Amino acid sequence: MGRQPQSLVQLDPGMTVSSGQAFLWEKMGRSWYGVHGSRIVRFSKKRDGDGGFEFASFPEDDVVAVESGLFRLDDDIGSIIAEISRDPLVCSLAARYAGLRLMRQEPEQCLFSFVCASNTNIPMIRRMLGALAKKYGKAVSVDGLTFHTFPSASALHRAEESELRSCGLGYRAKALKAAAGAVATGALNLNLLKKMGYDDARKELLQLYGVGPKIADCVLLFSLDKLDAFPIDVWIARALASNYHQLALQDAKFSSKLTLRQYEAVSKGAREYFGRYAGYAQQFLYYHMRQGKKW
DNA sequence: ATGCAGGGACGAT
DNA sequence: ATCGTCCCTGCA
């Protein structure tokens, strides 16, 4: 730990993942290490570097399925790119950032991570989640390094709110405890949400204390296979305002902060415009907006 | 140094 | 339907 976040996970020459969606990844030497639920995963370039790479998981069972699931190797990326490339800007970004991919996170980790993500920034989110993992996760040794798995719902639910606050969560502690409780008690079944459509699954997530439209959309896109979800953060809002006047609000006040009503309107428009893979388009726009930024 | 931004959402007007 | 507030950190 203690390393500055990378702007992207360079998986191999043809594959890149924005770190904005996966907080607990870090690069050490020629390898990327990531916390993936109750696993630690490693992705490294082969030493004889002809573009080859290898994936490992600890524990080592089901490695192939884990890799395929995590990096969405089951997606038909060609036809996805083709479809979102109906938009000229996304088309050019898809060419420039060829290899950028979405990850499929563990649903619980994704939900709990984004509950911690409101009104803050990525370095701070990494710090909070790292502290939570260290305190409530299980230590796993890989390559002589110590990592911590992501805490279980019940562990987070059992924790006192004050303990969660001491991990740097601030007022988000209450929301995390609530979300963890919903999962731990079975009131919220994330696996069920995977089988629902976007609207129904979103409605369920919005019931949770501390989960608004933005965070719900992130969880839907990054872990529940709703590729039509289109999360709008301040950067995406700016991208829309400067490049998509037809999608932005007529109101000139529309710049970065969206009211609930504005969010729903802009999101609906973007989802209709970009289509069933709007979420992939969102990732190209987000990645583009983040270029040159420190994290 | 004081203010503000940073992957927002809640609760009171 | 808007608006102040919430915890915390880095940076201008």
Coordinates of C-alpha atoms (C1' of nucleotides) in Angstrom, one line a residue:
Chain A
M1 CA 0.0 0.0 0.0
G2 CA 1.1 3.5 0.4
R3 CA 1.6 3.9 -3.3
Q4 CA -0.1 6.6 -5.4
P5 CA -3.0 5.4 -7.3
Q6 CA -2.4 4.8 -11.0
S7 CA -4.6 6.4 -13.6
L8 CA -5.2 3.0 -15.2
V9 CA -4.6 -0.6 -14.9
Q10 CA -2.4 -1.6 -17.9
L11 CA -3.3 -5.2 -18.4
D12 CA -1.5 -5.7 -21.6
P13 CA -0.9 -3.6 -24.7
G14 CA -4.5 -4.2 -25.7
M15 CA -6.3 -3.9 -22.4
T16 CA -6.7 -1.1 -20.0
V17 CA -8.9 -0.5 -17.0
S18 CA -9.6 2.8 -15.5
S19 CA -8.8 2.9 -11.8
G20 CA -11.8 5.1 -11.2
Q21 CA -13.9 2.0 -11.1
A22 CA -11.7 -0.3 -9.1
F23 CA -10.2 1.3 -6.1
L24 CA -8.2 -1.4 -4.5
W25 CA -5.7 -2.1 -7.2
E26 CA -2.0 -1.3 -7.1
K27 CA 1.0 -1.8 -9.2
M28 CA 4.1 -3.4 -7.8
G29 CA 6.9 -4.1 -10.2
R30 CA 5.6 -5.7 -13.3
S31 CA 2.4 -6.9 -11.6
W32 CA -1.0 -5.4 -10.7
Y33 CA -2.5 -6.7 -7.5
G34 CA -6.2 -6.3 -6.8
V35 CA -8.7 -7.0 -4.0
H36 CA -11.6 -8.9 -5.5
G37 CA -14.0 -9.8 -2.8
S38 CA -12.5 -12.6 -0.8
R39 CA -9.7 -13.0 -3.3
I40 CA -6.5 -11.3 -4.1
V41 CA -5.8 -11.3 -7.8
R42 CA -2.6 -10.7 -9.7
F43 CA -2.1 -9.7 -13.2
S44 CA 1.4 -9.6 -14.7
K45 CA 3.2 -9.2 -17.9
K46 CA 5.3 -12.2 -18.8
R47 CA 9.0 -11.8 -18.4
D48 CA 9.7 -12.6 -22.0
G49 CA 7.3 -9.8 -22.8
D50 CA 5.9 -10.5 -26.2
G51 CA 2.7 -8.9 -25.1
G52 CA 1.7 -12.0 -23.1
F53 CA 0.3 -11.7 -19.6
E54 CA -0.8 -14.1 -16.8
F55 CA -3.6 -14.0 -14.3
A56 CA -3.5 -15.5 -10.8
S57 CA -5.9 -15.7 -8.0
F58 CA -5.5 -16.4 -4.3
P59 CA -7.0 -18.8 -3.4
E60 CA -6.3 -20.5 -6.7
D61 CA -9.6 -22.3 -7.5
D62 CA -11.7 -21.3 -10.5
V63 CA -9.0 -19.1 -11.9
V64 CA -10.3 -19.2 -15.4
A65 CA -13.8 -18.3 -14.4
V66 CA -12.6 -15.6 -12.1
E67 CA -10.5 -14.0 -14.8
S68 CA -13.2 -14.2 -17.4
G69 CA -15.7 -12.7 -15.0
L70 CA -13.5 -10.0 -13.7
F71 CA -12.4 -8.7 -17.0
R72 CA -15.7 -9.3 -18.8
L73 CA -14.0 -11.6 -21.4
D74 CA -17.5 -12.8 -22.2
D75 CA -18.5 -9.5 -23.6
D76 CA -18.5 -9.2 -27.4
I77 CA -16.3 -6.1 -27.3
G78 CA -16.2 -5.7 -31.0
S79 CA -19.9 -5.3 -31.4
I80 CA -20.1 -3.2 -28.3
I81 CA -17.5 -0.7 -29.6
A82 CA -19.3 -0.7 -33.0
E83 CA -22.6 0.2 -31.4
I84 CA -21.4 3.0 -29.2
S85 CA -19.2 4.3 -32.0
R86 CA -22.4 5.6 -33.7
D87 CA -21.4 8.6 -31.6
P88 CA -18.5 10.4 -33.3
L89 CA -16.7 11.5 -30.1
V90 CA -16.9 8.1 -28.5
C91 CA -15.8 6.6 -31.8
S92 CA -12.6 8.5 -31.8
L93 CA -12.0 7.8 -28.1
A94 CA -12.6 4.1 -28.6
A95 CA -9.8 4.3 -31.2
R96 CA -7.5 6.4 -29.1
Y97 CA -8.0 4.3 -26.0
A98 CA -8.3 1.0 -27.7
G99 CA -8.2 -1.7 -25.1
L100 CA -10.0 0.2 -22.3
R101 CA -12.4 -2.2 -20.6
L102 CA -15.0 -2.3 -18.0
M103 CA -14.4 -4.6 -15.0
R104 CA -17.1 -6.7 -13.3
Q105 CA -16.6 -6.2 -9.6
E106 CA -17.8 -8.3 -6.8
P107 CA -21.3 -6.8 -6.1
E108 CA -20.9 -6.5 -2.3
Q109 CA -17.5 -4.9 -2.6
C110 CA -18.8 -2.6 -5.3
L111 CA -21.8 -1.5 -3.3
F112 CA -19.9 -0.9 -0.2
S113 CA -17.1 0.9 -2.0
F114 CA -19.4 3.3 -3.8
V115 CA -21.3 4.0 -0.6
C116 CA -18.0 5.3 0.7
A117 CA -17.5 7.3 -2.5
S118 CA -20.0 10.2 -2.1
N119 CA -18.6 13.7 -2.0
T120 CA -15.0 12.7 -1.9
N121 CA -12.2 11.8 -4.2
I122 CA -10.4 8.7 -5.3
P123 CA -7.3 8.9 -3.1
M124 CA -9.6 9.3 -0.1
I125 CA -11.8 6.4 -1.2
R126 CA -8.7 4.2 -1.5
R127 CA -7.6 5.2 1.9
M128 CA -11.0 4.5 3.5
L129 CA -11.4 1.1 1.8
G130 CA -7.8 0.1 2.5
A131 CA -8.3 0.9 6.2
L132 CA -11.6 -1.1 6.2
A133 CA -9.9 -4.1 4.6
K134 CA -7.0 -4.0 7.0
K135 CA -9.4 -3.8 10.0
Y136 CA -12.1 -6.2 8.9
G137 CA -10.7 -8.2 6.0
K138 CA -8.5 -11.3 6.1
A139 CA -4.8 -11.0 5.6
V140 CA -3.5 -12.9 2.6
S141 CA 0.2 -13.2 1.7
V142 CA 1.1 -13.1 -2.0
D143 CA 4.6 -12.9 -3.3
G144 CA 5.8 -12.0 0.2
L145 CA 3.4 -9.1 0.3
T146 CA 0.5 -8.8 2.7
F147 CA -2.9 -7.9 1.3
H148 CA -6.4 -7.9 2.9
T149 CA -9.5 -9.3 1.4
F150 CA -12.6 -7.1 1.3
P151 CA -14.7 -7.3 4.5
S152 CA -17.8 -9.3 4.5
A153 CA -21.2 -7.7 4.9
S154 CA -21.7 -9.2 8.3
A155 CA -18.3 -7.9 9.6
L156 CA -19.2 -4.4 8.5
H157 CA -22.7 -4.7 9.9
R158 CA -21.4 -5.8 13.3
A159 CA -18.9 -3.0 13.5
E160 CA -19.7 0.1 15.6
E161 CA -20.3 3.2 13.6
S162 CA -17.6 4.9 15.5
E163 CA -15.1 2.2 14.4
L164 CA -16.1 2.7 10.8
R165 CA -15.6 6.4 11.3
S166 CA -12.1 5.8 12.5
C167 CA -11.3 4.3 9.1
G168 CA -11.8 7.8 7.7
L169 CA -15.4 7.3 6.6
G170 CA -16.8 10.4 8.3
Y171 CA -20.5 10.6 8.0
R172 CA -20.5 7.8 5.4
A173 CA -20.1 5.3 8.3
K174 CA -23.8 5.3 8.9
A175 CA -24.6 4.6 5.3
L176 CA -22.0 1.8 5.1
K177 CA -23.4 0.1 8.2
A178 CA -26.9 0.4 6.8
A179 CA -25.9 -1.1 3.4
A180 CA -24.0 -3.9 5.1
G181 CA -27.0 -4.6 7.3
A182 CA -29.3 -4.9 4.3
V183 CA -27.0 -7.4 2.7
A184 CA -26.2 -9.3 5.8
T185 CA -29.9 -9.7 6.8
G186 CA -30.9 -10.7 3.3
A187 CA -33.2 -7.7 3.0
L188 CA -31.2 -6.9 -0.1
N189 CA -30.2 -9.8 -2.4
L190 CA -27.6 -8.5 -4.9
N191 CA -27.7 -11.8 -6.9
L192 CA -31.3 -11.2 -7.5
L193 CA -30.7 -7.7 -8.8
K194 CA -28.4 -9.3 -11.4
K195 CA -31.4 -11.0 -12.9
M196 CA -33.6 -7.9 -13.0
G197 CA -33.7 -5.1 -15.5
Y198 CA -32.1 -1.7 -15.0
D199 CA -35.1 0.0 -13.6
D200 CA -36.2 -2.6 -11.1
A201 CA -32.7 -3.2 -9.8
R202 CA -32.1 0.5 -9.5
K203 CA -35.3 1.0 -7.5
E204 CA -34.1 -1.6 -5.0
L205 CA -30.7 0.0 -4.6
L206 CA -32.3 3.5 -4.1
Q207 CA -34.1 2.1 -1.0
L208 CA -30.8 2.0 0.8
Y209 CA -29.8 4.8 3.0
G210 CA -26.9 6.6 1.5
V211 CA -27.5 5.4 -2.0
G212 CA -28.7 8.0 -4.5
P213 CA -28.9 7.8 -8.3
K214 CA -25.2 8.3 -9.0
I215 CA -24.0 5.5 -6.6
A216 CA -26.9 3.2 -7.7
D217 CA -25.8 3.6 -11.3
C218 CA -22.2 2.9 -10.5
V219 CA -23.1 -0.3 -8.7
L220 CA -25.4 -1.3 -11.6
L221 CA -22.8 -0.8 -14.2
F222 CA -19.7 -2.0 -12.4
S223 CA -21.0 -5.1 -10.7
L224 CA -24.6 -6.0 -11.8
D225 CA -24.2 -6.2 -15.6
K226 CA -26.4 -3.3 -16.4
L227 CA -24.3 -2.1 -19.3
D228 CA -27.0 0.5 -20.1
A229 CA -26.4 2.3 -16.8
F230 CA -24.8 5.7 -17.3
P231 CA -23.4 7.1 -14.0
I232 CA -23.1 10.9 -14.1
D233 CA -20.4 12.3 -11.9
V234 CA -18.9 15.8 -12.1
W235 CA -16.6 14.8 -14.9
I236 CA -19.2 13.2 -17.0
A237 CA -21.5 16.1 -16.4
R238 CA -18.7 18.4 -17.8
A239 CA -18.2 16.2 -20.7
L240 CA -21.8 16.3 -21.6
A241 CA -22.1 20.0 -21.1
S242 CA -19.2 20.8 -23.4
N243 CA -19.7 18.1 -26.1
Y244 CA -23.3 17.1 -26.0
H245 CA -25.5 20.2 -25.8
Q246 CA -28.5 18.2 -26.9
L247 CA -28.1 16.0 -23.8
A248 CA -27.3 18.7 -21.3
L249 CA -30.0 20.9 -19.9
Q250 CA -31.0 24.1 -21.5
D251 CA -30.4 25.7 -18.1
A252 CA -27.0 27.4 -18.3
K253 CA -26.6 26.7 -14.7
F254 CA -26.0 23.1 -15.6
S255 CA -22.3 22.7 -15.1
S256 CA -21.3 20.0 -12.6
K257 CA -23.7 19.7 -9.7
L258 CA -26.9 18.1 -10.6
T259 CA -30.1 18.1 -8.6
L260 CA -32.0 14.9 -8.4
R261 CA -34.4 15.9 -11.1
Q262 CA -31.6 17.1 -13.4
Y263 CA -29.7 13.9 -12.9
E264 CA -32.7 11.7 -13.9
A265 CA -33.4 13.8 -16.9
V266 CA -29.8 13.9 -18.2
S267 CA -29.3 10.3 -17.4
K268 CA -32.4 9.3 -19.3
G269 CA -31.4 11.3 -22.3
A270 CA -27.8 9.8 -22.3
R271 CA -29.1 6.3 -21.9
E272 CA -31.4 6.7 -24.9
Y273 CA -28.8 8.4 -27.0
F274 CA -25.9 6.0 -26.4
G275 CA -28.1 2.9 -26.3
R276 CA -27.8 -0.5 -24.6
Y277 CA -24.1 -0.1 -24.0
A278 CA -24.2 3.4 -22.7
G279 CA -22.1 2.4 -19.7
Y280 CA -19.2 1.5 -22.0
A281 CA -19.5 4.9 -23.7
Q282 CA -19.5 6.5 -20.2
Q283 CA -16.2 4.8 -19.4
F284 CA -14.5 6.2 -22.5
L285 CA -15.8 9.7 -21.8
Y286 CA -14.7 9.4 -18.1
Y287 CA -11.3 8.1 -19.0
H288 CA -10.8 10.8 -21.5
M289 CA -11.8 13.6 -19.1
R290 CA -9.4 12.2 -16.5
Q291 CA -6.4 12.3 -18.8
G292 CA -3.6 14.4 -17.5
K293 CA -5.1 14.5 -14.0
K294 CA -3.1 13.3 -11.1
W295 CA -5.2 10.3 -10.3
Chain B
dA1 C1' -4.4 31.3 5.6
dT2 C1' -9.2 30.6 4.3
dG3 C1' -11.7 28.6 0.6
dC4 C1' -12.8 25.1 -2.3
dA5 C1' -13.0 20.8 -4.8
dG6 C1' -13.5 16.1 -4.7
dG7 C1' -17.1 9.7 -8.7
dG8 C1' -23.4 12.9 -3.5
dA9 C1' -27.1 12.2 -0.6
dC10 C1' -30.1 13.5 3.3
dG11 C1' -33.3 16.3 5.8
dA12 C1' -35.4 20.6 6.6
dT13 C1' -37.5 24.5 4.4
Chain C
dA1 C1' -38.0 21.5 -5.8
dT2 C1' -34.2 23.9 -4.0
dC3 C1' -30.5 24.4 -0.3
dG4 C1' -27.5 23.9 3.7
dT5 C1' -25.0 20.4 5.8
dC6 C1' -22.4 16.2 6.5
dC7 C1' -16.4 14.1 7.3
dC8 C1' -12.0 14.7 5.6
dT9 C1' -7.8 15.9 2.9
dG10 C1' -4.9 18.3 -0.5
dC11 C1' -4.1 22.2 -2.9
dA12 C1' -4.3 27.1 -4.5

